[in-house]
Structure formats: structure tokens, C-alpha cells
Short mmCIF file of C-alpha atoms and ligand atoms in Angstrom, two decimals:
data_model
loop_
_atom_site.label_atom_id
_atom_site.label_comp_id
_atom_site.label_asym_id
_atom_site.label_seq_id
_atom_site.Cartn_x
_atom_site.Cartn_y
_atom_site.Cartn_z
CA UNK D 4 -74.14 195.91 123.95
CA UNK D 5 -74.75 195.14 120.69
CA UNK D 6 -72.94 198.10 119.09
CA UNK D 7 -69.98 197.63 121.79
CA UNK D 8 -69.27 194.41 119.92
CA UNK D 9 -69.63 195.21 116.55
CA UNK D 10 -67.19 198.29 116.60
CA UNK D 11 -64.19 196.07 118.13
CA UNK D 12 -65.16 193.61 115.11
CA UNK D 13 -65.29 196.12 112.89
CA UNK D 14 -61.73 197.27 113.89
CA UNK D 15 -60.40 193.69 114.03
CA UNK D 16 -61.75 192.86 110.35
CA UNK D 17 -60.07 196.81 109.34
CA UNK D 18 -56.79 195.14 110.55
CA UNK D 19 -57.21 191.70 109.14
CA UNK D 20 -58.17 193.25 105.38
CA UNK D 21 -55.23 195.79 105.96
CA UNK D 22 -52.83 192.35 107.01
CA UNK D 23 -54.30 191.26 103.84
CA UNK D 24 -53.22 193.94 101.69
CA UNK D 25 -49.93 194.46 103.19
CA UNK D 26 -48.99 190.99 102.87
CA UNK D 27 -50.77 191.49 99.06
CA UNK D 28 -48.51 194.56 98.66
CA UNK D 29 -45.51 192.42 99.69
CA UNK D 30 -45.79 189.74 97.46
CA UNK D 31 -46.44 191.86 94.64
CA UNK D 32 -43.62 193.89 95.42
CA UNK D 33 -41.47 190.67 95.76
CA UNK D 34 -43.01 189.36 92.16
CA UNK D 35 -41.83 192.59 91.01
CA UNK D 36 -38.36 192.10 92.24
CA UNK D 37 -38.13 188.75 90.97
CA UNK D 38 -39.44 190.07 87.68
CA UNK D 39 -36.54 192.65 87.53
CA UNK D 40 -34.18 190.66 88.76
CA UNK D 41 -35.17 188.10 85.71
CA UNK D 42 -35.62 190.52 83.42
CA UNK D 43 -32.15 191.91 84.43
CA UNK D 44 -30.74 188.02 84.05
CA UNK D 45 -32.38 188.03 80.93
CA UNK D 46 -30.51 191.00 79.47
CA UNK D 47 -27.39 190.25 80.71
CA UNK D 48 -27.71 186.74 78.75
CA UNK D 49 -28.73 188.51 75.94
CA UNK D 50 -25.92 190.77 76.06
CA UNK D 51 -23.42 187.76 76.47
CA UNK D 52 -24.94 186.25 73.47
CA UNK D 53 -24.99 189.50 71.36
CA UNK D 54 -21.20 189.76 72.36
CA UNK D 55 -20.10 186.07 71.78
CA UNK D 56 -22.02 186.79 68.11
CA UNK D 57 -20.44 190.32 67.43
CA UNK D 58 -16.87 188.22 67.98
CA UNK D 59 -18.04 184.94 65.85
CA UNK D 60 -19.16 187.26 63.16
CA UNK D 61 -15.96 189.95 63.70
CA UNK D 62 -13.65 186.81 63.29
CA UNK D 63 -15.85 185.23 60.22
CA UNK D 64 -15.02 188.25 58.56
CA UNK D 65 -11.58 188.43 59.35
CA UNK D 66 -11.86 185.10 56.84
CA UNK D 67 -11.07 185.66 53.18
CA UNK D 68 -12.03 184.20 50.20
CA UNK D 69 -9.93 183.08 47.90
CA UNK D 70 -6.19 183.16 48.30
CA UNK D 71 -3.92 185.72 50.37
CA UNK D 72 -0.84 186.54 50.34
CA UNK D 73 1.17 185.43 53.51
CA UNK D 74 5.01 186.33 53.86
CA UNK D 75 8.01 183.64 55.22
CA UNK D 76 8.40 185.07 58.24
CA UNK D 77 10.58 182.55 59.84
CA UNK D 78 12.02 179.20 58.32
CA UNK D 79 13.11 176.92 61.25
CA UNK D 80 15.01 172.87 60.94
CA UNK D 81 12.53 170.91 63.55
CA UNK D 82 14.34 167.86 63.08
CA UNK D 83 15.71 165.92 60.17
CA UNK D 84 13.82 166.41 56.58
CA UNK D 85 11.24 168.49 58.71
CA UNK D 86 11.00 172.24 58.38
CA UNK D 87 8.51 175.05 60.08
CA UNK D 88 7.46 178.00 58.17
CA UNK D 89 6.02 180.97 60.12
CA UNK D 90 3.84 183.10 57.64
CA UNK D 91 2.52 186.45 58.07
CA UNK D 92 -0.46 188.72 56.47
CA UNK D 93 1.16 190.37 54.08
CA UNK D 94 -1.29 192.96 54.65
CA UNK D 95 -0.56 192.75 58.63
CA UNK D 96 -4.42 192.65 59.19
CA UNK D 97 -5.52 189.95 62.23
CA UNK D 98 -5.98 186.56 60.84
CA UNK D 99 -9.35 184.55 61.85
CA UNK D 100 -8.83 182.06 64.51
CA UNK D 101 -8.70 178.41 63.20
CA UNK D 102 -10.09 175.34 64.78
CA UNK D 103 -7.29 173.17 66.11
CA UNK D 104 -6.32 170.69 63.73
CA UNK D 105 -6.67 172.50 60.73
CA UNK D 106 -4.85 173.08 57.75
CA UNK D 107 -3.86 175.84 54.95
CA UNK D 108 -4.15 175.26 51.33
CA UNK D 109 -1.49 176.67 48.78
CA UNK D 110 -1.22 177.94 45.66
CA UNK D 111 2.68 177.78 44.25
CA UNK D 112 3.82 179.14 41.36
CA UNK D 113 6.72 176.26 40.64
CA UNK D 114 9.69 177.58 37.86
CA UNK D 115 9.04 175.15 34.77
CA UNK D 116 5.32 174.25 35.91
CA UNK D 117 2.96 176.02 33.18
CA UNK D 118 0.23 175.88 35.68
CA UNK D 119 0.16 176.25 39.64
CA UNK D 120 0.68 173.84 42.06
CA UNK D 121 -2.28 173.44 45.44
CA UNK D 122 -0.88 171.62 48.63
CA UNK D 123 -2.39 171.20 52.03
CA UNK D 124 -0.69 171.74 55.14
CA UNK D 125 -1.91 171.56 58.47
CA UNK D 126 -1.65 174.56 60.86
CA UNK D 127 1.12 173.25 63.63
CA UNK D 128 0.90 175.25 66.19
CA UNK D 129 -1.67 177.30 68.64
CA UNK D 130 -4.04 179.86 67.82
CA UNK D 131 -2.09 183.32 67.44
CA UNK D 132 -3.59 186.76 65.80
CA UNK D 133 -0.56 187.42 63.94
CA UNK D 134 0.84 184.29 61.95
CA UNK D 135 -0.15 181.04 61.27
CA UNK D 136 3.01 178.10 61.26
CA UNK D 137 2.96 175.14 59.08
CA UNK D 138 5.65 172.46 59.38
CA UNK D 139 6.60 170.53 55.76
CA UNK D 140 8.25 166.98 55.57
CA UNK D 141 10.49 166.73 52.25
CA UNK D 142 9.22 163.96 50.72
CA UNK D 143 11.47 160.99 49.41
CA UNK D 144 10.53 158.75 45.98
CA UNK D 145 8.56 156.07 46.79
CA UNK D 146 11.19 152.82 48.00
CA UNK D 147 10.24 150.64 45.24
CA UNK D 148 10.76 153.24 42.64
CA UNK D 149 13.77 154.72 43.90
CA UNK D 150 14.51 157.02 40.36
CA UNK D 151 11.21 158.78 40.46
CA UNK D 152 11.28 162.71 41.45
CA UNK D 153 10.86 163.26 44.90
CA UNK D 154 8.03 165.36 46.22
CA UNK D 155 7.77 168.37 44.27
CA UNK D 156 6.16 171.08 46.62
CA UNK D 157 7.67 169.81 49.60
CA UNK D 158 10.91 169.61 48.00
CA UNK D 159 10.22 173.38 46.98
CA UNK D 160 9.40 174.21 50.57
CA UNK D 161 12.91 173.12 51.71
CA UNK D 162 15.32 173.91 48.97
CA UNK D 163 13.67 177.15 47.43
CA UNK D 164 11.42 179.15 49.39
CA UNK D 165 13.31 181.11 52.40
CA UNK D 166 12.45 183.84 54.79
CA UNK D 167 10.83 187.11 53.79
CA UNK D 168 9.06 185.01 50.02
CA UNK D 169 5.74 185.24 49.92
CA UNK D 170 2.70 182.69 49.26
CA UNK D 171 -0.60 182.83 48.50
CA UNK D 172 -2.52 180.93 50.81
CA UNK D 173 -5.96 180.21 51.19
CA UNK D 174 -7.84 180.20 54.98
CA UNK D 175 -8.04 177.61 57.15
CA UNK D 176 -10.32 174.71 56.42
CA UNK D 177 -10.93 171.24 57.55
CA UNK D 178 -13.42 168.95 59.45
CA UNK D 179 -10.30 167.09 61.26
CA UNK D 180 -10.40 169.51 64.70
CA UNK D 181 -10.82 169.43 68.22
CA UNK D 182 -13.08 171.19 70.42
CA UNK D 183 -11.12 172.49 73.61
CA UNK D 184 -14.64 173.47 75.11
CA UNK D 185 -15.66 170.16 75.78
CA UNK D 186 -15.13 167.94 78.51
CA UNK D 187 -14.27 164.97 77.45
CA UNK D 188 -11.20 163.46 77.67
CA UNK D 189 -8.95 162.48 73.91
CA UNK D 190 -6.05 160.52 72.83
CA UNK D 191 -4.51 162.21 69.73
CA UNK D 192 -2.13 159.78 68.25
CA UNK D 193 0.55 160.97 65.97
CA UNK D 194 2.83 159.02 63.61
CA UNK D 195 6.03 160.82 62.21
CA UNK D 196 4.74 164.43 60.41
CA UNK D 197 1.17 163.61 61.19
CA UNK D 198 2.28 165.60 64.82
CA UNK D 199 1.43 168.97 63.12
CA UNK D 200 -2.55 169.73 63.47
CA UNK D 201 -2.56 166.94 66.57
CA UNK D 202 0.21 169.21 68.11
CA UNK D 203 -1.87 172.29 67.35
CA UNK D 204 -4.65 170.85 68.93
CA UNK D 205 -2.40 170.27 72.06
CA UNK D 206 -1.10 173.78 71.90
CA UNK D 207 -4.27 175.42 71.68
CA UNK D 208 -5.90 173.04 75.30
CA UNK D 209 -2.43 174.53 76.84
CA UNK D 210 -2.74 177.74 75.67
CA UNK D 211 -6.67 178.09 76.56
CA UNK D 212 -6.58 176.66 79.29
CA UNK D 213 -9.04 174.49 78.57
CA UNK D 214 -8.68 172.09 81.00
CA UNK D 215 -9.34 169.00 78.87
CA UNK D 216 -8.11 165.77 79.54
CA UNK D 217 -5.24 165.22 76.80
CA UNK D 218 -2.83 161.79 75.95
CA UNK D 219 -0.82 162.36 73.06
CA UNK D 220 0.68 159.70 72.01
CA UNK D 221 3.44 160.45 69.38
CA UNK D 222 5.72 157.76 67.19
CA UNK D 223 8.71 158.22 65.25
CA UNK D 224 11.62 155.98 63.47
CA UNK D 225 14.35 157.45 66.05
CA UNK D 226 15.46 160.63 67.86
CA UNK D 227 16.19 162.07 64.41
CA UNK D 228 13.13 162.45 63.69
CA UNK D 229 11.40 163.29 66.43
CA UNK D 230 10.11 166.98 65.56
CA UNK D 231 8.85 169.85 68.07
CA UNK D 232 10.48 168.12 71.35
CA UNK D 233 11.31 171.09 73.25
CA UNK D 234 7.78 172.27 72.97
CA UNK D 235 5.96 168.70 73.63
CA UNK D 236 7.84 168.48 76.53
CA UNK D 237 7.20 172.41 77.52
CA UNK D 238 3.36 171.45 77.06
CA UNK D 239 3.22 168.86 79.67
CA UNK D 240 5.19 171.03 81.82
CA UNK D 241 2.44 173.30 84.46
CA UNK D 242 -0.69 171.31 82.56
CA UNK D 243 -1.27 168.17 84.23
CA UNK D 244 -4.07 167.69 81.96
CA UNK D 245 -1.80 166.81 78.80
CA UNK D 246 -0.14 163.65 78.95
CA UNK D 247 2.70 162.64 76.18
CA UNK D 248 3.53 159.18 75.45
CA UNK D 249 6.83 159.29 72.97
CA UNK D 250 7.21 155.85 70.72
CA UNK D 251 10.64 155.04 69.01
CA UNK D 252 10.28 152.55 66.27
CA UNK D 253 14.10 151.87 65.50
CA UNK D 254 15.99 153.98 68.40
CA UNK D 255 19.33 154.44 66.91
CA UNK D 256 22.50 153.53 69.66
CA UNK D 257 22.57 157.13 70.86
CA UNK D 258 18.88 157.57 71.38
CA UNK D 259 19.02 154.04 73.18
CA UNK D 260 21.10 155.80 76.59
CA UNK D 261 18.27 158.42 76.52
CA UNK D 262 15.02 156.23 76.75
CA UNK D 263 12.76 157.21 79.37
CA UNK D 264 13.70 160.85 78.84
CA UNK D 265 13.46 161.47 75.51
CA UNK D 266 11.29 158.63 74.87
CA UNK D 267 8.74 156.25 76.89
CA UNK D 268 8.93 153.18 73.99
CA UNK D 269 10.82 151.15 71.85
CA UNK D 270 8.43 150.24 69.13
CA UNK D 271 5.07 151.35 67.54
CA UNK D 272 1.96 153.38 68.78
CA UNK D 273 0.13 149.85 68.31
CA UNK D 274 -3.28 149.38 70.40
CA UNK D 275 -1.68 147.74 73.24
CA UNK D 276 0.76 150.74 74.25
CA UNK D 277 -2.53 152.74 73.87
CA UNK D 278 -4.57 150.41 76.23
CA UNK D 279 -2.18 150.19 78.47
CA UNK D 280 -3.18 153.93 79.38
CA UNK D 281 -6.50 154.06 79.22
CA UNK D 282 -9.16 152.96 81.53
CA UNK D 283 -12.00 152.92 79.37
CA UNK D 284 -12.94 153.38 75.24
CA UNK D 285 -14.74 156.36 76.58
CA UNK D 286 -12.16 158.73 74.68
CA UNK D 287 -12.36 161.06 71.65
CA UNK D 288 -9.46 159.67 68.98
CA UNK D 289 -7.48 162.04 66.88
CA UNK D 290 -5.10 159.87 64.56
CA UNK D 291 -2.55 161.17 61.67
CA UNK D 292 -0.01 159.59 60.44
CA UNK D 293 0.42 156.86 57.87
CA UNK D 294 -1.55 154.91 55.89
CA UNK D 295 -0.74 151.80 57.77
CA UNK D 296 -0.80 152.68 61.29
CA UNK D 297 -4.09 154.45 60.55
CA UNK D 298 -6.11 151.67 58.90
CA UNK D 299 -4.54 149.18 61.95
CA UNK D 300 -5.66 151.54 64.71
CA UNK D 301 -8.95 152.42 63.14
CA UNK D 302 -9.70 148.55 63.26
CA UNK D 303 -8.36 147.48 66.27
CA UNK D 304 -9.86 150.96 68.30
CA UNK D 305 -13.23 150.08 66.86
CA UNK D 306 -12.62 146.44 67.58
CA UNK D 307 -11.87 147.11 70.88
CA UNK D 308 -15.59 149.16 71.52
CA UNK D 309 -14.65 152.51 70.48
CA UNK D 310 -17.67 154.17 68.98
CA UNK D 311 -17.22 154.94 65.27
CA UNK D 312 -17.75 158.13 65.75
CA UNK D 313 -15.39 158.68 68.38
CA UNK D 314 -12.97 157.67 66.17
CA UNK D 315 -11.54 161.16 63.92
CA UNK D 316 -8.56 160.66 61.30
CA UNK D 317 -6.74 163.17 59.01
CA UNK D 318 -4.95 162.01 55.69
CA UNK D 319 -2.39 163.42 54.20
CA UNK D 320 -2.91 162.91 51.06
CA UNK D 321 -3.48 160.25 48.10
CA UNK D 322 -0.03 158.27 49.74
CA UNK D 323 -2.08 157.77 53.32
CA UNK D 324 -5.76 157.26 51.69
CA UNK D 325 -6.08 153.56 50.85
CA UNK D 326 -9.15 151.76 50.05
CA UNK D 327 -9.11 150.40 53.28
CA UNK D 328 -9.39 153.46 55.29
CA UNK D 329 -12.07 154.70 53.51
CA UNK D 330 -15.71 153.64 54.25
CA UNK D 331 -17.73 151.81 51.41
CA UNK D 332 -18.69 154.87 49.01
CA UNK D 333 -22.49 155.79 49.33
CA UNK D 334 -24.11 158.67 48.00
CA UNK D 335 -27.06 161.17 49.23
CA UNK D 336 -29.28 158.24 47.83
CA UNK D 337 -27.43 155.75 50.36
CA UNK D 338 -26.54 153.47 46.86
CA UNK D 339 -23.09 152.53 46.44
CA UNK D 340 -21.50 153.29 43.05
CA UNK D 341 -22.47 150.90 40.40
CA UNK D 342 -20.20 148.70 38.27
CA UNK D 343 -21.55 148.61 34.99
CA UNK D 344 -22.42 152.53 34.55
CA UNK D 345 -21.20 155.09 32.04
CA UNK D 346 -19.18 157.95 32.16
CA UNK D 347 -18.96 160.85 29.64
CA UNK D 348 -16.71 163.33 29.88
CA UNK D 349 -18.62 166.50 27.84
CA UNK D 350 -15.92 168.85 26.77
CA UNK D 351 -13.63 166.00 25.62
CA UNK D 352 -16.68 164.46 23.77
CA UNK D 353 -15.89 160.98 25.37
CA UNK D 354 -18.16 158.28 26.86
CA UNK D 355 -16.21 155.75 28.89
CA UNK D 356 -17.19 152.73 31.01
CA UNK D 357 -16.78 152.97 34.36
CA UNK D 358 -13.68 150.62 35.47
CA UNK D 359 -15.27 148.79 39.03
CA UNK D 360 -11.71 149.16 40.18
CA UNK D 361 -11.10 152.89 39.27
CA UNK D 362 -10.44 154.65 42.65
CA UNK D 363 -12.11 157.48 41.64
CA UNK D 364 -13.22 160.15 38.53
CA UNK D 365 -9.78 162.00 38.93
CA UNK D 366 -7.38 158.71 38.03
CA UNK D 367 -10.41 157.62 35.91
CA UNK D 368 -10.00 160.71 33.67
CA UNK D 369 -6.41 160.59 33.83
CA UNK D 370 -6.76 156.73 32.04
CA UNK D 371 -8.69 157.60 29.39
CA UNK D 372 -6.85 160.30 28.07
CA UNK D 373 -8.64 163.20 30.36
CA UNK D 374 -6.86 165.95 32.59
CA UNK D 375 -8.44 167.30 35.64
CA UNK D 376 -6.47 170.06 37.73
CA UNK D 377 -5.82 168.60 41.30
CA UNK D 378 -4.03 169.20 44.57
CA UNK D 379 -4.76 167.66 47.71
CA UNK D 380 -5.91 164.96 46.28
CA UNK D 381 -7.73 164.02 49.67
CA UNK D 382 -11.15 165.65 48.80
CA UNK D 383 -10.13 168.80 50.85
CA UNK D 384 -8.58 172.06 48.52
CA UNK D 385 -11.24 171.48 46.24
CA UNK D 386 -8.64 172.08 42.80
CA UNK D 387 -10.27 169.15 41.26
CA UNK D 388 -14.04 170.57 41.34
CA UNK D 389 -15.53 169.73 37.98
CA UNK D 390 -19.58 170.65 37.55
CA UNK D 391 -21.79 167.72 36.65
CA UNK D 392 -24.20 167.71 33.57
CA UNK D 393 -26.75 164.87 34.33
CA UNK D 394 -26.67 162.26 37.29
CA UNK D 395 -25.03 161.60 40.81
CA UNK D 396 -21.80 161.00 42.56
CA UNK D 397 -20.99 158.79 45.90
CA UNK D 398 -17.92 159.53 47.66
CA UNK D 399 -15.56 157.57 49.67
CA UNK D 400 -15.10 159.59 52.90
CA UNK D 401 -15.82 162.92 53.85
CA UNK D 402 -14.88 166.23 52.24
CA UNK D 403 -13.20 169.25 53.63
CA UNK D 404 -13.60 171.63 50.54
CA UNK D 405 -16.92 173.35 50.34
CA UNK D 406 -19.29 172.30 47.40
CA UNK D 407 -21.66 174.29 45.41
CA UNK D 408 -24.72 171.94 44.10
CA UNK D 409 -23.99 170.46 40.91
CA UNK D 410 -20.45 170.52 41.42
CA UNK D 411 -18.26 167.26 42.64
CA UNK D 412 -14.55 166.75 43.72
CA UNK D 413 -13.27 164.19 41.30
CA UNK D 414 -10.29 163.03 43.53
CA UNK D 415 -12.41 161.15 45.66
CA UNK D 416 -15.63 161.38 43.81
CA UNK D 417 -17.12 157.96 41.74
CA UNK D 418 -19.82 157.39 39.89
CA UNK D 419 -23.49 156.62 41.10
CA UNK D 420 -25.14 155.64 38.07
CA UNK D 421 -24.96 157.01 34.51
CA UNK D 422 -23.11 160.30 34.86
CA UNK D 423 -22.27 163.20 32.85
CA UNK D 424 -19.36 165.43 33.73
CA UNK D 425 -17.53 168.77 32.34
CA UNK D 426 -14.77 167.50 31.35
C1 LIG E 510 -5.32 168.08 54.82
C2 LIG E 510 -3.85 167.83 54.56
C3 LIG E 510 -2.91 168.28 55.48
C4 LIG E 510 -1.55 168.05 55.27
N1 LIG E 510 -0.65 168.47 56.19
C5 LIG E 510 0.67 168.24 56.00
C6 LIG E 510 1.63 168.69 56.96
O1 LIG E 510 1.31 169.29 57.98
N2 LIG E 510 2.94 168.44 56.70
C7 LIG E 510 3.36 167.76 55.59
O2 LIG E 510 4.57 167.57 55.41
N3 LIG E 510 2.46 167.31 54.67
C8 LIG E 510 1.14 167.55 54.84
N4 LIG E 510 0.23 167.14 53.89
C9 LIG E 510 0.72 166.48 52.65
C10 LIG E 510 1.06 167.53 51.60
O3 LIG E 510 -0.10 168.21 51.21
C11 LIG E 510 1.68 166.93 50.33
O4 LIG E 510 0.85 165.90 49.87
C12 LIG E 510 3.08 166.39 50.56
O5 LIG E 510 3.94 167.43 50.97
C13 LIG E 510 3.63 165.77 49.26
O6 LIG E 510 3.54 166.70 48.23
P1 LIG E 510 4.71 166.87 47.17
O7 LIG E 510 4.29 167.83 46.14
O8 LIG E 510 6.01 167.12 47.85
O9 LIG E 510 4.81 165.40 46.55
P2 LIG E 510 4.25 164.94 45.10
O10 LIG E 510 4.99 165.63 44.02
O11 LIG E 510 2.79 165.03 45.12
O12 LIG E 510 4.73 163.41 45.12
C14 LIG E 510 4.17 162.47 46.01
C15 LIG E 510 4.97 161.17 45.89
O13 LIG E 510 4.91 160.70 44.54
C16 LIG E 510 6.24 160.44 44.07
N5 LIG E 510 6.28 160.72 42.63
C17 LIG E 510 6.34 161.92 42.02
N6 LIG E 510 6.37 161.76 40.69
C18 LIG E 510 6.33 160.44 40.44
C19 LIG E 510 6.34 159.65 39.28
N7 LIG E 510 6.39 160.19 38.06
N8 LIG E 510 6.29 158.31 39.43
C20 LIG E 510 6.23 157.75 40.64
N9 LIG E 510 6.23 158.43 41.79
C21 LIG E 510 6.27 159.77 41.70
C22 LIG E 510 7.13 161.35 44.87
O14 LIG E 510 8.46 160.86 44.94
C23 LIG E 510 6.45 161.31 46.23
O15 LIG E 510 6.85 160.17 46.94
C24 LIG E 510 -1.12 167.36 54.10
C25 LIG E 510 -2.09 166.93 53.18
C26 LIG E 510 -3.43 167.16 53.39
C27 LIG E 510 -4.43 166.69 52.39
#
């Protein structure tokens, strides 16, 4: 009886430890699985990141150093006093993309000017393999010094340099740019030439297909001077994501029958027009254009709640960098420049006292007798780069050129203490 029972049990308990394996056997197969199936994840991430490296790194070394030399390709009237100039490798080798909102620094060799002359200009259009295209306003004397020389390389842009000339340019720089990846929505706000890296910018969401949220909001004198309309207007055409608001300041009678096609406003790109299209501060700000209607934006914006560092500004140069604009010089020490220190200039064997209202070592130097080499004038081509011999610098907003240690860019550059430069 006894046997009759255990051999059924026996059988039974067989089954159950053979349920147990199988359902072992399962699992582990199923761990497996999820193992290769993770493991296979795993690879194919690492293969998308070896790829997106491979390209970063191909199109950092598409970079140069130094200058290159770019050919006129095309010189094309974008409205009055404003020109485009589409430049090629003169080597025809693929340029390096650019962040949106960049710019180009050249080096021109000016008849009668014993030494070359270094500009900025911002890149004006999208990202392209084959040629970059900057966009020059000829600059006038200033109004209450009507007999001074106008602008010297942007008057050398317009009236001497002409298809198929070639430049030496160096490539693209700047910390004024736009990330099209992100999600966020921005207002780029242009006034008169500032358009050209906010326009790039622009080009580039189109072109990418980004899908970022864009207002552009773009102010001029009159219809004269309202550069690039074709190819605003062509952007907001098939991307409902970019929005352009056009501002006249003085519409002349013929640009008056055309408002509300050619333009939206009569007046300025003031922070009222702005709120008026905006639900919220939550917006990135991109803002070029002149000194003025900088410094008033960047108040009233930040006024208004706009994070500080939501707000993102481009000068062009010494004319549109006032003390105002720029934030209260500190250095890596967080100390703001001192009053009462010294300068000494080593090569020139001077030791000067540091004026409290000097704007900075460049202007300085030039005071006391001392040339420095400059260009931009704005911190970013980096012309100006004298090496220091003993102490510290603080500077008054941020820099685009790159700085080896030791080194400081005198155009925007002031003392932090005692300080010894070669000069
Ligand atoms: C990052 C960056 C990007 C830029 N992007 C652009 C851009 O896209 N497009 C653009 O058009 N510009 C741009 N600029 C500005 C550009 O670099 C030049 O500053 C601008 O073209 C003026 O240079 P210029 O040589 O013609 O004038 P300058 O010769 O430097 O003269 C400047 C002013 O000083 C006056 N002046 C000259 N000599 C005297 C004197 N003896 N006494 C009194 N006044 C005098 C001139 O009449 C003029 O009004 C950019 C600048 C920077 C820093």
C-alpha cells in the first residue's frame, strides 16, 4: 500500500522539480534575452555616440588656426549703405559649421596703412558647407563730428573690395549664439545691421528644422533700410514656428501706403511692442543693435522679470559698448578694479597711475603715449592681446577671443591692483 503511494509521489515531485526547472530554464533564458537585447541597446548607443564624436571631431578639424584665405564670391546691395559678401575657401575644402550667431574676424591689408587692419563681422546667414556670407554697413562720421573719416574697413568693404578679391579670414568665433536643439522658445531682437548673426540664427531654426519657437523682432529708420526682406519674409513662410515683427522708426511717405505688409510698426522695438507678444518672461533674448536700444531693453527686460541670464547681447564694437551695458568689472578674485593702483608699461619703461575713469588698458595706453595693436575693440579678435609681467586684470563683460594664461585683452581689460604689462 505503502509503496503504491510513494511511487505516484515520487512521480508527482519528478514533475513538480521538472516544472521547476523549466520555469528556471525560462527565466534564465528570458534574463538572457533581456541581457542581449540591453547589451544590443547598449551598443547601438555607443555607436550613436562614437558617430556624433567622429562628426564633432571631423568638423573641429575642418577649423583652422590662424587666418585663411576666403575669395569674394558674390557682392550683393541688401538695402541702402548695406552690402553682403559671399566668401569662399580659397582652397575649396568644407568649412566647419558655425554656431548661429557668430562672427568672422579679418585681417585687411588697407593701401596707405603700414600695418593691417582686424574687423569683426558676424556670419548672416545659415549654416552652408561651402561659403560663409557676411553683410557690412558703411559706416558714416560720427553726427557731431561731421569732418572726421568715415569708417575705414567698412568703407573699404563697399568702395574697394569686389567679386573674385580675396581675404584672409580667421574661423568663426563668438559666445553670442543660439542653440536650435533646445526647446525653448526666444525673441531675437534686431536693430538696423545688428539683423546679421540674429538672422543667421533664424536661418539656421528654418533650415534645421528645428522646430523652436522663434519671434524676431526687427527695427529700422524706414523701408530703405530695411535689409534681407525677401528672405525674412521667405522664413516665416512654411515655419509657423518663426514669427517676425518688422518696426519702422521714421516710415518715409512711400513706406507709409505699405504698413502692415512690409511692416507691423511705426516706431521703436521698445519693451511694450515686445510685451505685447509675449505671454510670459519665460523666453531666451537675443539683442543686437545699438548702444541705446540695447542698454534700454537690457533694463527694462530685466526689470520686467527676465532672468539675467536669459538675457544674451552682441556688440558691435567700441561705438555700441558703453559703460552702461557693461556689468561692474570684477576679476577671477571677484574685486573690482582699484582706483589708486599703478600701471607700468615694461617695454616703454613707463609707470603710470591708473586714471579711475580710463575705460580700459587699450585707451589708457593710447593717453600716455603707448600703442597697442587693436581691432574689434569689443574683447572678441583678440589683436590687442598683450602678456602681463606681475599682477591681475578684471574685465568689463565677457570675452570672445581665446586667452592663454598670462595674457589679457587690453580693449576691455583694467587694472586689478598694481599691474605690470608688455608694453
Ligand atoms: C563681434 C562683432 C560683430 C560685428 N558684426 C558686424 C556686422 O555683421 N556688420 C557690420 O556692419 N558691422 C559689424 N561689426 C562692426 C565692425 O566690426 C566694425 O566695427 C564697423 O564696420 C566699423 O569699422 P570701420 O573700420 O568701418 O570704422 P572705424 O574706422 O573703426 O571708425 C569707427 C567710427 O569712428 C569714426 N572715426 C574714424 N576716425 C575718427 C577720428 N579721427 N575722429 C573721430 N571719429 C573718427 C568713424 O567715422 C566711424 O564713425 C561687428 C563687430 C563685432 C565686434
Amino acid at each position: 500500500m505503502a509503496d503504491a503511494l510513494i511511487l505516484p509521489l515520487g512521480i508527482t515531485l519528478v514533475g513538480l522539480v521538472a516544472v521547476r526547472v523549466g520555469i528556471q530554464c525560462v527565466t534564465a533564458l528570458r534574463q538572457q534575452a533581456r541581457q542581449h537585447e540591453q547589451s544590443q541597446m547598449v551598443r547601438e548607443l555607443l555607436r550613436q555616440r562614437i558617430g556624433e564624436a567622429t562628426k564633432r571631431q571631423q568638423q573641429n578639424m575642418l577649423a583652422w588656426n590662424g587666418y585663411r584665405k576666403f575669395v569674394i564670391a558674390r557682392k550683393v546691395e541688401e538695402a541702402c549703405d548695406i552690402c553682403s559678401f559671399y566668401l569662399v575657401p580659397h582652397d575649396h575644402k568644407p568649412l566647419p559649421r558655425f554656431r548661429p550667431g557668430q562672427y568672422l574676424t579679418f585681417r585687411l591689408n588697407i593701401p596707405g596703412r603700414d600695418k593691417p587692419t582686424v574687423r569683426c563681422y558676424s556670419i548672416s546667414a545659415g549654416p552652408r558647407a561651402d561659403l560663409y556670407r557676411v553683410t557690412v554697413k558703411r559706416v558714416c562720421p560720427p553726427r557731431d563730428m561731421p569732418n572726421a573719416p568715415p569708417g575705414l574697413v567698412s568703407s573699404y568693404f563697399h568702395e574697394q573690395l569686389d567679386e573674385g578679391d580675396i581675404l584672409d579670414v580667421q574661423a568663426p568665433r563668438g559666445q553670442f549664439f543660439l542653440e536650435p536643439e533646445q526647446e525653448r522658445p526666444a525673441v531675437l531682437i534686431a536693430g538696423g545691421v545688428g539683423v546679421t548673426p540674429l538672422l543667421s540664427m533664424a536661418q539656421t531654426i528654418a533650415e534645421t528644422d528645428s522646430g523652436r519657437e522663434i519671434l524676431f523682432f526687427y527695427g529700422v529708420r524706414n523701408g530703405n533700410d530695411h535689409a534681407f526682406k525677401e528672405e525674412l519674409e521667405q522664413l516665416t513662410q512654411g515655419h509657423a514656428n518663426i514669427r517676425l515683427v518688422v518696426a519702422y522708426s521714421q516710415p518715409t511717405r512711400d513706406d507709409a501706403a505699405r504698413e502692415g505688409e512690409a511692416f507691423h510698426h511705426v516706431g521703436r522695438v521698445d519693451i511694450e511692442l515686445i510685451k505685447g507678444y509675449l505671454q510670459s518672461t519665460n523666453y531666451e533674448f537675443y539683442i543686437c543693435g545699438p548702444a541705446a536700444m540695447m542698454e534700454t531693453l537690457n533694463q527694462q527686460l530685466a526689470k520686467w522679470g527676465v532672468a539675467t541670464h536669459d538675457i544674451k547681447m552682441e556688440a558691435f564694437g567700441p561705438a555700441t559698448v558703453s559703460k552702461a551695458l557693461l556689468k561692474p568689472a570684477a576679476s577671477d578674485t571677484g574685486t573690482v578694479a582699484e582706483a589708486t593702483c599703478t600701471v607700468t608699461f615694461t617695454r616703454s619703461g613707463k609707470t603710470c597711475r591708473w586714471d579711475a575713469g580710463a575705460e580700459n588698458l587699450l585707451d589708457f595706453a593710447a593717453a600716455n603715449g603707448i600703442r597697442i595693436d587693436s581691432g574689434c575693440r569689443a574683447g572678441n579678435c583678440g589683436t590687442c592681446v598683450i602678456a602681463i609681467k606681475m599682477g591681475r586684470v578684471a574685465y568689463a563683460t565677457e570675452h570672445g577671443a581665446e586667452l592663454e594664461e598670462g595674457t589679457c585683452l587690453t580693449c576691455i581689460a583694467a587694472p586689478d591692483g598694481d599691474l605690470e604689462i608688455d608694453a
